[in-house]
GROMACS .gro file of C-alpha atoms in nm:
model
  243
    1MET     CA    1   3.593   9.962  12.180
    2LYS     CA    2   3.786   9.823  12.481
    3TYR     CA    3   3.908   9.505  12.317
    4GLU     CA    4   4.047   9.700  12.022
    5SER     CA    5   4.230   9.927  12.222
    6THR     CA    6   4.405   9.624  12.422
    7LEU     CA    7   4.469   9.458  12.096
    8ALA     CA    8   4.649   9.762  11.946
    9GLN     CA    9   4.883   9.747  12.261
   10ILE     CA   10   4.998   9.393  12.174
   11SER     CA   11   5.315   9.378  11.986
   12THR     CA   12   5.379   9.157  11.691
   13GLN     CA   13   5.660   8.999  11.883
   14GLN     CA   14   5.428   8.918  12.170
   15ILE     CA   15   5.197   8.750  11.925
   16ILE     CA   16   5.460   8.538  11.761
   17SER     CA   17   5.624   8.442  12.080
   18MET     CA   18   5.309   8.265  12.159
   19PHE     CA   19   5.406   7.979  11.934
   20ASP     CA   20   5.672   7.881  12.186
   21LEU     CA   21   5.398   7.760  12.408
   22LEU     CA   22   5.297   7.491  12.146
   23SER     CA   23   5.546   7.196  12.190
   24ASP     CA   24   5.401   6.992  11.881
   25VAL     CA   25   5.398   7.296  11.637
   26ILE     CA   26   5.707   7.384  11.426
   27PHE     CA   27   5.639   7.762  11.312
   28TRP     CA   28   5.865   7.991  11.096
   29ILE     CA   29   5.860   8.308  10.904
   30LYS     CA   30   6.094   8.350  10.596
   31ASP     CA   31   6.184   8.662  10.377
   32GLU     CA   32   6.142   8.667  10.011
   33ALA     CA   33   6.471   8.484   9.970
   34GLY     CA   34   6.368   8.203  10.179
   35ARG     CA   35   6.597   8.292  10.471
   36VAL     CA   36   6.425   8.242  10.821
   37ILE     CA   37   6.363   8.558  10.999
   38HIS     CA   38   6.178   8.423  11.297
   39CYS     CA   39   6.082   8.085  11.434
   40ASN     CA   40   5.970   7.920  11.757
   41LYS     CA   41   6.179   7.689  11.985
   42GLU     CA   42   6.028   7.370  11.824
   43PHE     CA   43   6.175   7.481  11.506
   44VAL     CA   44   6.521   7.547  11.651
   45GLU     CA   45   6.498   7.184  11.800
   46HIS     CA   46   6.360   7.029  11.478
   47VAL     CA   47   6.667   7.157  11.270
   48GLY     CA   48   6.911   7.034  11.523
   49ARG     CA   49   7.029   7.379  11.639
   50LYS     CA   50   7.068   7.508  12.016
   51SER     CA   51   6.946   7.890  11.984
   52ILE     CA   52   6.738   8.085  11.735
   53ASN     CA   53   7.059   8.281  11.658
   54GLN     CA   54   7.191   7.976  11.495
   55VAL     CA   55   6.889   7.968  11.267
   56LEU     CA   56   6.807   8.321  11.170
   57GLY     CA   57   6.935   8.423  10.823
   58HIS     CA   58   6.963   8.060  10.697
   59SER     CA   59   6.764   7.875  10.443
   60ASP     CA   60   6.625   7.530  10.409
   61LEU     CA   61   6.950   7.422  10.228
   62ASP     CA   62   7.139   7.483  10.557
   63PHE     CA   63   6.899   7.259  10.751
   64SER     CA   64   6.789   6.964  10.516
   65PRO     CA   65   6.909   6.739  10.261
   66SER     CA   66   6.915   6.891   9.908
   67TYR     CA   67   6.625   6.710   9.760
   68LEU     CA   68   6.400   6.818  10.056
   69ALA     CA   69   6.523   7.160  10.063
   70LYS     CA   70   6.456   7.214   9.708
   71ASN     CA   71   6.103   7.091   9.738
   72PHE     CA   72   6.044   7.333  10.023
   73MET     CA   73   6.198   7.614   9.844
   74LEU     CA   74   5.994   7.545   9.530
   75ASP     CA   75   5.679   7.541   9.762
   76ASP     CA   76   5.776   7.874   9.896
   77GLN     CA   77   5.825   8.030   9.557
   78LYS     CA   78   5.458   7.948   9.492
   79VAL     CA   79   5.337   8.072   9.813
   80MET     CA   80   5.528   8.399   9.728
   81ALA     CA   81   5.316   8.405   9.406
   82GLY     CA   82   4.994   8.395   9.622
   83GLU     CA   83   4.930   8.022   9.657
   84ILE     CA   84   4.818   7.883   9.996
   85ILE     CA   85   4.894   7.543  10.131
   86THR     CA   86   4.688   7.381  10.394
   87ASP     CA   87   4.733   7.074  10.598
   88ARG     CA   88   4.939   6.910  10.318
   89LEU     CA   89   5.123   6.587  10.377
   90GLU     CA   90   5.493   6.597  10.317
   91LEU     CA   91   5.809   6.424  10.401
   92ASN     CA   92   6.047   6.595  10.650
   93ILE     CA   93   6.325   6.486  10.898
   94GLY     CA   94   6.222   6.387  11.231
   95LYS     CA   95   6.423   6.494  11.552
   96SER     CA   96   6.592   6.164  11.553
   97GLY     CA   97   6.700   6.200  11.199
   98GLU     CA   98   6.448   5.963  11.031
   99LEU     CA   99   6.218   6.061  10.764
  100ALA     CA  100   5.863   6.132  10.893
  101TRP     CA  101   5.540   6.267  10.746
  102PHE     CA  102   5.427   6.597  10.856
  103THR     CA  103   5.113   6.809  10.793
  104THR     CA  104   5.231   7.156  10.669
  105SER     CA  105   5.041   7.480  10.605
  106LYS     CA  106   5.204   7.799  10.441
  107ARG     CA  107   5.073   8.141  10.373
  108PRO     CA  108   5.205   8.451  10.204
  109LEU     CA  109   5.360   8.714  10.449
  110LYS     CA  110   5.236   9.064  10.348
  111ASN     CA  111   5.323   9.423  10.431
  112PRO     CA  112   5.053   9.678  10.522
  113SER     CA  113   5.028   9.789  10.174
  114GLY     CA  114   4.934   9.424  10.070
  115GLU     CA  115   5.258   9.325   9.896
  116ILE     CA  116   5.402   8.997   9.954
  117ILE     CA  117   5.740   9.003  10.118
  118GLY     CA  118   5.780   8.662  10.247
  119THR     CA  119   5.609   8.346  10.370
  120TYR     CA  120   5.522   8.184  10.702
  121GLY     CA  121   5.384   7.831  10.800
  122ILE     CA  122   5.350   7.579  11.063
  123ALA     CA  123   5.421   7.197  11.040
  124ARG     CA  124   5.339   6.908  11.287
  125ASN     CA  125   5.467   6.568  11.296
  126LEU     CA  126   5.181   6.341  11.159
  127LYS     CA  127   5.239   6.077  11.442
  128GLU     CA  128   5.232   6.344  11.717
  129THR     CA  129   4.922   6.513  11.569
  130VAL     CA  130   4.740   6.183  11.562
  131LYS     CA  131   4.840   6.115  11.932
  132THR     CA  132   4.769   6.463  12.058
  133LEU     CA  133   4.431   6.524  11.885
  134SER     CA  134   4.288   6.160  11.926
  135GLY     CA  135   4.470   5.971  12.160
  136MET     CA  136   4.269   5.675  12.002
  137GLU     CA  137   4.372   5.351  11.835
  138LYS     CA  138   4.065   5.391  11.607
  139ILE     CA  139   4.237   5.683  11.392
  140LYS     CA  140   4.611   5.558  11.467
  141ARG     CA  141   4.569   5.218  11.328
  142PRO     CA  142   4.442   5.312  10.972
  143VAL     CA  143   4.689   5.589  10.946
  144GLU     CA  144   4.983   5.342  11.018
  145TYR     CA  145   4.816   5.102  10.781
  146ILE     CA  146   4.812   5.360  10.502
  147LYS     CA  147   5.172   5.452  10.577
  148ASN     CA  148   5.298   5.095  10.569
  149ASN     CA  149   5.089   4.970  10.274
  150TYR     CA  150   5.042   5.281  10.041
  151SER     CA  151   5.191   5.117   9.737
  152GLN     CA  152   4.932   4.854   9.758
  153ASP     CA  153   4.559   4.859   9.644
  154ILE     CA  154   4.367   4.973   9.957
  155ALA     CA  155   4.001   5.014   9.955
  156ILE     CA  156   3.797   5.217  10.204
  157GLU     CA  157   3.643   4.905  10.345
  158GLN     CA  158   3.984   4.765  10.435
  159LEU     CA  159   4.073   5.086  10.630
  160ALA     CA  160   3.740   5.073  10.825
  161GLU     CA  161   3.808   4.704  10.898
  162VAL     CA  162   4.154   4.803  11.051
  163ALA     CA  163   4.003   5.064  11.245
  164ASN     CA  164   3.692   4.845  11.350
  165LEU     CA  165   3.461   5.123  11.245
  166SER     CA  166   3.200   5.167  10.974
  167VAL     CA  167   3.306   5.348  10.654
  168SER     CA  168   3.106   5.656  10.760
  169ALA     CA  169   3.228   5.661  11.103
  170LEU     CA  170   3.591   5.634  10.970
  171GLU     CA  171   3.565   5.919  10.720
  172ARG     CA  172   3.408   6.144  11.004
  173ARG     CA  173   3.707   6.081  11.226
  174PHE     CA  174   3.961   6.152  10.957
  175ARG     CA  175   3.781   6.464  10.867
  176LYS     CA  176   3.758   6.562  11.228
  177TYR     CA  177   4.147   6.501  11.319
  178LEU     CA  178   4.311   6.524  10.976
  179LYS     CA  179   4.065   6.759  10.788
  180LYS     CA  180   4.064   6.501  10.489
  181THR     CA  181   3.909   6.175  10.387
  182PRO     CA  182   4.096   5.847  10.434
  183MET     CA  183   4.127   5.830  10.048
  184GLN     CA  184   4.256   6.176  10.028
  185PHE     CA  185   4.513   6.099  10.293
  186LEU     CA  186   4.610   5.794  10.115
  187ARG     CA  187   4.662   5.986   9.785
  188GLU     CA  188   4.862   6.257   9.933
  189ILE     CA  189   5.108   5.997  10.097
  190ARG     CA  190   5.152   5.839   9.762
  191LEU     CA  191   5.196   6.188   9.588
  192GLU     CA  192   5.440   6.304   9.829
  193ASN     CA  193   5.649   5.974   9.811
  194SER     CA  194   5.638   6.004   9.447
  195ARG     CA  195   5.759   6.352   9.453
  196ARG     CA  196   6.065   6.232   9.674
  197MET     CA  197   6.130   5.950   9.389
  198LEU     CA  198   6.114   6.206   9.123
  199VAL     CA  199   6.424   6.374   9.266
  200GLU     CA  200   6.605   6.097   9.435
  201THR     CA  201   6.591   5.859   9.139
  202GLN     CA  202   6.605   5.838   8.769
  203MET     CA  203   6.321   5.579   8.733
  204PRO     CA  204   6.079   5.646   8.456
  205ILE     CA  205   5.777   5.846   8.578
  206SER     CA  206   5.539   5.567   8.478
  207GLU     CA  207   5.736   5.326   8.701
  208ILE     CA  208   5.720   5.577   8.995
  209ALA     CA  209   5.342   5.622   8.957
  210TYR     CA  210   5.309   5.224   8.971
  211LEU     CA  211   5.545   5.180   9.260
  212ASN     CA  212   5.329   5.423   9.457
  213GLY     CA  213   4.978   5.252   9.378
  214PHE     CA  214   4.859   5.465   9.092
  215ALA     CA  215   4.698   5.252   8.831
  216SER     CA  216   4.752   5.489   8.551
  217HIS     CA  217   5.010   5.744   8.434
  218SER     CA  218   4.736   5.994   8.353
  219TYR     CA  219   4.557   5.972   8.681
  220PHE     CA  220   4.902   6.005   8.869
  221SER     CA  221   4.987   6.301   8.656
  222ARG     CA  222   4.666   6.475   8.713
  223HIS     CA  223   4.657   6.459   9.063
  224PHE     CA  224   5.039   6.539   9.108
  225LYS     CA  225   4.963   6.870   8.915
  226LYS     CA  226   4.663   6.943   9.139
  227MET     CA  227   4.871   6.907   9.436
  228PHE     CA  228   5.210   7.050   9.351
  229GLY     CA  229   5.117   7.280   9.065
  230GLN     CA  230   5.321   7.100   8.792
  231LEU     CA  231   5.319   6.786   8.593
  232PRO     CA  232   5.563   6.521   8.723
  233ALA     CA  233   5.809   6.566   8.433
  234SER     CA  234   5.832   6.951   8.468
  235TYR     CA  235   5.874   6.930   8.843
  236ARG     CA  236   6.159   6.673   8.813
  237SER     CA  237   6.349   6.888   8.542
  238GLU     CA  238   6.296   7.215   8.753
  239ILE     CA  239   6.431   7.049   9.065
  240GLN     CA  240   6.728   6.865   8.910
  241ALA     CA  241   6.821   7.184   8.720
  242ASN     CA  242   6.877   7.361   9.054
  243LEU     CA  243   7.060   7.064   9.247
   0.00000   0.00000   0.00000
C-alpha cells in the first residue's frame, strides 16, 4: 500500500529527530551499559550541556547527583530485564537546579531479532505538564496541595474542596491529565520521596514510612515493592552497596 511505501522511506533518524519539536518532553535512548546514544535538545538543556556531543557516551552519573543517578540506573536495569515504566512520578533536577517532580516512562530497546539492547524513555516536568495539558487552576491546585502536604493525612474530600469540584469530577480530571487517580498520585509522591530518603539518610525504614504519610510499615513496604520491584530494605542495601 502507498502509506507503507512512504513509511519505509522514513529513516529512524528522521523519526527520533521529531522529538526536538516537543519543547516540554525530555527524550533519550541508552545502550545496554546505560550510556546515552541519542537524545533530544530538551535533554541536552536539562542536563546543563550545550550540544548533544557533550552528552553522547555519558551516563546518569555524569549528569545527576549519585543518589538520583543510582535510582535511574537501577530502573534502567529493570527495564533491560523487560519491565516497563509508565507515567511514574519521580524526583529529578529541574533546569534551575532545584529538585522537581517529573512523570517518566521507560521501555526496553530491541533489535530486529527481539533482543533487548538498551532502553529509551521520556520525562516531563510535572509542573509544566499540568500547565500544558490543562491550563486550569482546578487541576493545578490539588497537585500543589499534594506536593506541599503529602506527609499529612489527606482525604479525597479535602482535595475536591481545594479544587472546588466534586470527588467524581476531580477523579475524572486527574485520570484525563495525569493518567491516575488523586490518591494514586498522592501515594506515588510519598513513595518517591521515601525512595530518596532511603538513599540520603540512615533513618529507620519505619520512620521514613511515617514521615511520608504511611500509617503502617507493612502497607508502605507492599506498595514500595509494587512500584519499585523491591522491598525498602533490599532497595537501600543495593543502592548503598553501589554508592
